[in-house]
Coordinates of C-alpha atoms and ligand atoms in Angstrom, one line a residue:
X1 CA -16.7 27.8 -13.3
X2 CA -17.8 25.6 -16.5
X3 CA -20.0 27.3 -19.1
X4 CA -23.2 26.8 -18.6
X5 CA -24.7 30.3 -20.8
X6 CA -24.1 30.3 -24.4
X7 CA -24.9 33.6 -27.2
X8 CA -26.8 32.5 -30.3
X9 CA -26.8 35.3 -32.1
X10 CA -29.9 35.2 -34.8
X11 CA -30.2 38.9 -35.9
X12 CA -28.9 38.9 -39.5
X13 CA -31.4 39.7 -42.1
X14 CA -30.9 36.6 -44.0
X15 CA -30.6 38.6 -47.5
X16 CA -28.8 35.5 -49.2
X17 CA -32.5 33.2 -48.3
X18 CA -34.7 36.1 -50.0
X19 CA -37.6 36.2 -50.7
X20 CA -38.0 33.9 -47.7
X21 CA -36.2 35.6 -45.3
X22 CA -38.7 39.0 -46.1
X23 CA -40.9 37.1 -43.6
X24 CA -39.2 34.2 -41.7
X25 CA -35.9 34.4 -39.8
X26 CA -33.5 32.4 -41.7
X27 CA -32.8 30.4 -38.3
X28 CA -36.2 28.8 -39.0
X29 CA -35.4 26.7 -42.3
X30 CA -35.0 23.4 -42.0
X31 CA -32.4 21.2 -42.4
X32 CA -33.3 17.8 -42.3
X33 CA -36.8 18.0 -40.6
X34 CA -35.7 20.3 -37.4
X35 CA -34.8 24.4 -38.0
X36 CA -31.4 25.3 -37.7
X37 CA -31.8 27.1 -34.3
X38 CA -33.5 24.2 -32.9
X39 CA -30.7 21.7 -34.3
X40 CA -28.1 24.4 -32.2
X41 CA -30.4 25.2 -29.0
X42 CA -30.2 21.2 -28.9
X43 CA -26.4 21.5 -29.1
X44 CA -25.7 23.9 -26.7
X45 CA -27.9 22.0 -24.0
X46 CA -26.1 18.9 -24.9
X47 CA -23.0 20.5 -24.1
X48 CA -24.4 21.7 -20.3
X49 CA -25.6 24.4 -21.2
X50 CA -28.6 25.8 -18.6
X51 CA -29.1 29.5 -20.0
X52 CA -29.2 30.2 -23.9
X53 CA -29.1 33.7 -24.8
X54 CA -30.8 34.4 -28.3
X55 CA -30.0 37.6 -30.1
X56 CA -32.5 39.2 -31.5
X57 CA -33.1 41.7 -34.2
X58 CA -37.0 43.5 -34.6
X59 CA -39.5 41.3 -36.2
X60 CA -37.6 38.2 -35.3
X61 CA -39.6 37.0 -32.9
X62 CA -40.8 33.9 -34.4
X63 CA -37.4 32.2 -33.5
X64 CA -39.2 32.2 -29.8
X65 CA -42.9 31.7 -30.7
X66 CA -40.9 28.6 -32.3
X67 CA -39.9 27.4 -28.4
X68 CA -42.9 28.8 -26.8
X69 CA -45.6 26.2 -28.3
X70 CA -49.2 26.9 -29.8
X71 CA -51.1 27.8 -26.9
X72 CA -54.5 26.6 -29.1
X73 CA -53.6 23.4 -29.4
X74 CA -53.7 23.0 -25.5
X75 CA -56.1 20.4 -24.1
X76 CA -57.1 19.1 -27.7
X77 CA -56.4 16.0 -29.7
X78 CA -53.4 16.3 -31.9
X79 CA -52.3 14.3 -35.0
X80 CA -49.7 12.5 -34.2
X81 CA -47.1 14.2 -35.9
X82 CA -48.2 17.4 -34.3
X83 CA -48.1 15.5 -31.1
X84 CA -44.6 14.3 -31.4
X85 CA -43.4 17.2 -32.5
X86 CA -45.1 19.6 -29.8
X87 CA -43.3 17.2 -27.3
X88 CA -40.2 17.3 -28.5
X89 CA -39.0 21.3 -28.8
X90 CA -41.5 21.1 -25.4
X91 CA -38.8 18.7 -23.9
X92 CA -36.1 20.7 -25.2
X93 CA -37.7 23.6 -24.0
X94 CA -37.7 22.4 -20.3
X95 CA -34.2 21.4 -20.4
X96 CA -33.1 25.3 -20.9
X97 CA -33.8 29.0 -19.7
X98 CA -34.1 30.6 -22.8
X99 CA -33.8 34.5 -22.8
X100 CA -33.6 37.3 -25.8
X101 CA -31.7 40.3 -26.1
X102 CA -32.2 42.9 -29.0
X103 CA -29.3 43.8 -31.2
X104 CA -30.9 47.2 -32.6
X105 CA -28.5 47.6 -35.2
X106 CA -26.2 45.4 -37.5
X107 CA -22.7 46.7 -35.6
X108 CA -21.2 43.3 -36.1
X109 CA -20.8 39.7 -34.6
X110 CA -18.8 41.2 -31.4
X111 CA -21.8 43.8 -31.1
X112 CA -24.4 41.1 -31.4
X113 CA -22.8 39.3 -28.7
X114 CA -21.8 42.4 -26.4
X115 CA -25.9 42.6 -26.3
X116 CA -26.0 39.3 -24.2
X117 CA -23.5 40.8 -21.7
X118 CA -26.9 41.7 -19.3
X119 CA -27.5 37.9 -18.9
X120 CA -23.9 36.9 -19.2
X121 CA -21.9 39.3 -16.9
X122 CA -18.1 37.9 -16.5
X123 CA -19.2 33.9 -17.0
X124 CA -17.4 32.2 -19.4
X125 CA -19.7 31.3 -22.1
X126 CA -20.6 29.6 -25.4
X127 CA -21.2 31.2 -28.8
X128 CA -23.0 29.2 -31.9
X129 CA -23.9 30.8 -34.9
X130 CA -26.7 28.7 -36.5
X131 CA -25.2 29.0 -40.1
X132 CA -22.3 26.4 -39.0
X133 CA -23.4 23.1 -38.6
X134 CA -21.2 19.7 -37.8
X135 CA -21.2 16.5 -37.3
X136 CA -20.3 16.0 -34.8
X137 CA -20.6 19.1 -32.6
X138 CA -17.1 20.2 -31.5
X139 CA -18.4 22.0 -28.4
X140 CA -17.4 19.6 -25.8
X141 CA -14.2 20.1 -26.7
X142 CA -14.2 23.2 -26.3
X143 CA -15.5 23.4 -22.7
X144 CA -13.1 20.7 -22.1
X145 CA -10.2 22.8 -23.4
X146 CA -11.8 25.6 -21.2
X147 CA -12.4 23.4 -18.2
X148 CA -8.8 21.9 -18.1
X149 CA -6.7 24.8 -19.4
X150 CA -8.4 27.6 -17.9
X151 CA -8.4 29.2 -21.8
X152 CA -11.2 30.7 -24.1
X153 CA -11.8 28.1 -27.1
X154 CA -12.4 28.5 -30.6
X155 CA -13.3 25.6 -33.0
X156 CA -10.9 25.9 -35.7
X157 CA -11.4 24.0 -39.8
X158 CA -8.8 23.4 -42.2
X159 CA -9.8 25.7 -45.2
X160 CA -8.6 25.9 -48.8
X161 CA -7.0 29.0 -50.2
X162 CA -10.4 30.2 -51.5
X163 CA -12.0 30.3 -48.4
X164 CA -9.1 32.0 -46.6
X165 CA -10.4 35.4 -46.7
X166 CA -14.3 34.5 -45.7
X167 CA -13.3 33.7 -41.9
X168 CA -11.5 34.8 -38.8
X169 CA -7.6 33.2 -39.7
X170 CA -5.5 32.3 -36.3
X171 CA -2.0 32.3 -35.9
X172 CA -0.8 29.2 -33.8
X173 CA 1.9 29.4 -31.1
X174 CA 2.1 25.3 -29.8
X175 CA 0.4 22.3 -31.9
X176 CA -0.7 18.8 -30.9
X177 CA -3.3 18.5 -33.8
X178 CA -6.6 18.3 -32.4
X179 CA -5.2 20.9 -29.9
X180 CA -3.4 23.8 -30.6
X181 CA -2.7 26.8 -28.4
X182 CA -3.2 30.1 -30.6
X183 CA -1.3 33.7 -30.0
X184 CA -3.2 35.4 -32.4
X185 CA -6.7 35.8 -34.7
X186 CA -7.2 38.2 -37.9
X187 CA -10.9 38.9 -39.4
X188 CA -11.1 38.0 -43.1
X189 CA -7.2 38.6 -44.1
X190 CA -6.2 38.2 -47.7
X191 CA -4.0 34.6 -48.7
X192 CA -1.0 36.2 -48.8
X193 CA -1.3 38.1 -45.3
X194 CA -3.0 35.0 -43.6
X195 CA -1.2 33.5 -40.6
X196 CA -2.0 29.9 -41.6
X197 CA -4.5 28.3 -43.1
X198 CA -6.7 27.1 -40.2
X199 CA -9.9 28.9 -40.0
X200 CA -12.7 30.5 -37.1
X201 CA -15.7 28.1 -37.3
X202 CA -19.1 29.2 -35.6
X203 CA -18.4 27.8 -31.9
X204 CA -16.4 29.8 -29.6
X205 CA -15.6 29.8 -25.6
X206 CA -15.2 33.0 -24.1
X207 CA -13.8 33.0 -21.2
X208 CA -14.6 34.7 -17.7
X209 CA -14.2 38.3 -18.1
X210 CA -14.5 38.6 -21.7
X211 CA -17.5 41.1 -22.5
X212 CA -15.4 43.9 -20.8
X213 CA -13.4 43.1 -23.7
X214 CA -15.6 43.3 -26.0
X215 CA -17.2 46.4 -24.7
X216 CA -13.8 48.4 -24.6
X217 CA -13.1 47.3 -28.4
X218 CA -13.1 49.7 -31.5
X219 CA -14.9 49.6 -34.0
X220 CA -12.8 48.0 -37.7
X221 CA -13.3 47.9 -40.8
X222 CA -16.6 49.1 -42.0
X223 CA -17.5 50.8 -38.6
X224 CA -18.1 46.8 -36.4
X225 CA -17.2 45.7 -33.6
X226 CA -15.5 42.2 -34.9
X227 CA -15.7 39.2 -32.1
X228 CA -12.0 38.4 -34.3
X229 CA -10.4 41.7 -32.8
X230 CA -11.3 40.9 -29.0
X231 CA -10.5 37.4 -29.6
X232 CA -6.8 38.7 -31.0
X233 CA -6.1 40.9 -28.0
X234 CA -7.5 37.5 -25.8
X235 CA -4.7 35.0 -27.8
X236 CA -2.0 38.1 -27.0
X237 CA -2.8 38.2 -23.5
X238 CA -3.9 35.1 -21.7
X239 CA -3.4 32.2 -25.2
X240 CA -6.5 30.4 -26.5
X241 CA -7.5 27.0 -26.8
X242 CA -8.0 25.7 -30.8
X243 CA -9.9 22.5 -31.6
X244 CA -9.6 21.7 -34.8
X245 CA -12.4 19.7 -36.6
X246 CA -12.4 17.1 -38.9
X247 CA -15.7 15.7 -38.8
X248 CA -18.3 16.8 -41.1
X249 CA -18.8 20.6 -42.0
X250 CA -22.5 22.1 -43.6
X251 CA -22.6 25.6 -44.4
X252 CA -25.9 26.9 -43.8
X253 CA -24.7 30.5 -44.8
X254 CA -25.5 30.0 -48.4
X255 CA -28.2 29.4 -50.4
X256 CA -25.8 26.9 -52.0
X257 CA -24.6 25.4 -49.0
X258 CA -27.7 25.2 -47.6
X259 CA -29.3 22.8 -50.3
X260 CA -26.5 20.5 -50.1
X261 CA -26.7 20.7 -46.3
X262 CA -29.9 19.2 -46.9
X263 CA -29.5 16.7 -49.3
X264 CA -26.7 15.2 -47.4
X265 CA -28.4 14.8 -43.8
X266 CA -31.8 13.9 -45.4
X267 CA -29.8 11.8 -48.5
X268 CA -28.4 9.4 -45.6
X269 CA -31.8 7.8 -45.3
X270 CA -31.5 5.2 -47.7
X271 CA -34.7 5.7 -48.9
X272 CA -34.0 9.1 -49.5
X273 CA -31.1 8.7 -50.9
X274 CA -32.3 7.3 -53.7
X275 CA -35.0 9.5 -54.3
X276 CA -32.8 12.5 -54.2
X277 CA -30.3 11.2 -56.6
X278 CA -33.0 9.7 -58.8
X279 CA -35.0 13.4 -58.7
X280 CA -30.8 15.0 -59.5
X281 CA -30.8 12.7 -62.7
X282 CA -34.4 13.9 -63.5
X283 CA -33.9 17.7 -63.6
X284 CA -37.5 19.3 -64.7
X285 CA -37.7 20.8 -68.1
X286 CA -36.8 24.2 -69.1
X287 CA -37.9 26.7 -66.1
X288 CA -39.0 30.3 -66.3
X289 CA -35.9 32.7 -65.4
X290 CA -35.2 33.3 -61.4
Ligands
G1P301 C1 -18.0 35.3 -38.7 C2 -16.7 35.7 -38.0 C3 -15.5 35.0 -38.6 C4 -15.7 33.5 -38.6 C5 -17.1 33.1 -39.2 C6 -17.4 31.6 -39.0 O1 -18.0 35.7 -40.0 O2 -16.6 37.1 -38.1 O3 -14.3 35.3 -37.9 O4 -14.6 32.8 -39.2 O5 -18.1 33.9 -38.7 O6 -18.5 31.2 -39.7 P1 -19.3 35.9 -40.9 O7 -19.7 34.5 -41.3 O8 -20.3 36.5 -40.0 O9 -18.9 36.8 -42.0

């Protein structure tokens, strides 16, 4: 079976987007002119996706009044903007069932998705986080690698020595760069204890059978469940598929990366381009402290 569910798991309290975030999901910042959970609901469907599974935490739900539409606005004359805008996350809406879970308390990325396991049940299935954004997506490769190989997928990034210990590292086993077939995955390991250099980005496959896994895992370091730690004993066991990508990378997960997120997918315009680096040369004058 292909996948056709994925886990977007949106329950994080976005503390790195405060103030914003004390009253709108992080998910629902823009980048460009579309959210970042529509730019991945969009992804996932494009990828043949039927079911998306969002992961919720309390007080979140504007990520779904977001897909569900203004019921007000029904029957009456819209601006056109409005009207082109309603249409299109309507469009995207009918393309996918959407369905949320609750993820009561911050256990983890492998306890956020273990709360999708109701919907999900031993299908293979796809995993986005909406803070890891590229150009193009590498999920079709993924469910490729899945389809062909019969193997769980992770999208994999070339990462400096810096970044080593922010992501999931994976030890590789046979390479034909893009492909690579992995034997094991460590959460977060220091430079010198890292397996290579290649990184965990924010797209998985998981294959059949996988939220048993994830159910009978332990909790690490700091008392979560880490996705990295099922994924290990998955590469041990059974292998897993790497894609590595080499197209273009936005971090959404900082406030840092986020702005230049943005003015590199809205500074391609040409018009915009200009204006942004025209506004970069032109800083305002001194501004009252942060
Ligand atoms: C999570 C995963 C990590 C992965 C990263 C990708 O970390 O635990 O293995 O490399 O996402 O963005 P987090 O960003 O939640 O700290």
């Amino acid at each position: 079976m292909s996948v056709r569910k994925a886990v977007i798991p949106a329950a994080g309290l976005g503390t790195r987007f405060l103030p914003a975030t004390l009253a709108l999901p992080k998910e629902l910042l823009p980048l460009d002119r579309k959210p970042a959970i529509h730019w991945v609901v969009e992804e996932a469907v494009a990828s043949g996706v039927e079911t998306v599974i969002l992961v919720l935490a309390r007080g979140k739900e504007a990520l779904l009044h977001y897909f569900m539409g203004n019921p007000s606005l029904k029957g009456r004359k819209l601006d056109s903007r409005l009207a082109r805008w309603t249409e299109e996350v309507a469009q995207l809406r009918s393309r996918v069932e959407l369905v949320a879970v609750y993820q009561e308390e911050a256990l983890g990325l492998g306890h956020a998705v273990l709360q999708a396991r109701s919907v999900v049940g031993d299908d293979p299935c796809a995993v986005l986080l909406p803070d890891d954004h590229f150009l193009p997506s590498p999920l079709p490769a993924l469910v490729r690698g899945h389809d062909e190989r019969g193997m769980g997928g992770l999208a994999l990034r070339k990462v400096s020595p810096a970044e080593v210990s922010r992501y999931g590292i994976v030890s590789v086993k046979k390479a034909d760069a893009p492909h690579f077939i992995l034997d094991a995955a460590v959460e977060k390991p220091s430079l010198e204890s890292a397996p290579s250099d290649l990184a965990i980005m924010g797209r998985y496959v998981l294959p059949r059978g996988f939220m048993r896994r994830l159910a009978d895992g332990r909790p690490g370091a700091l008392g979560e469940i880490q996705i990295t730690d099922s994924l290990h004993a998955e590469a041990m066991e059974h292998g897993l598929y790497g894609y590595q990508f080499t197209g273009t990378f936005l971090d959404l997960g900082t406030w840092e990366g986020y702005l230049e997120a943005n003015a590199r997918v809205a500074g391609s315009t040409p018009d915009l381009a200009a204006r942004l680096s025209n506004a970069l040369a032109n800083p305002p004058g001194p501004m009252p402290a942060a």
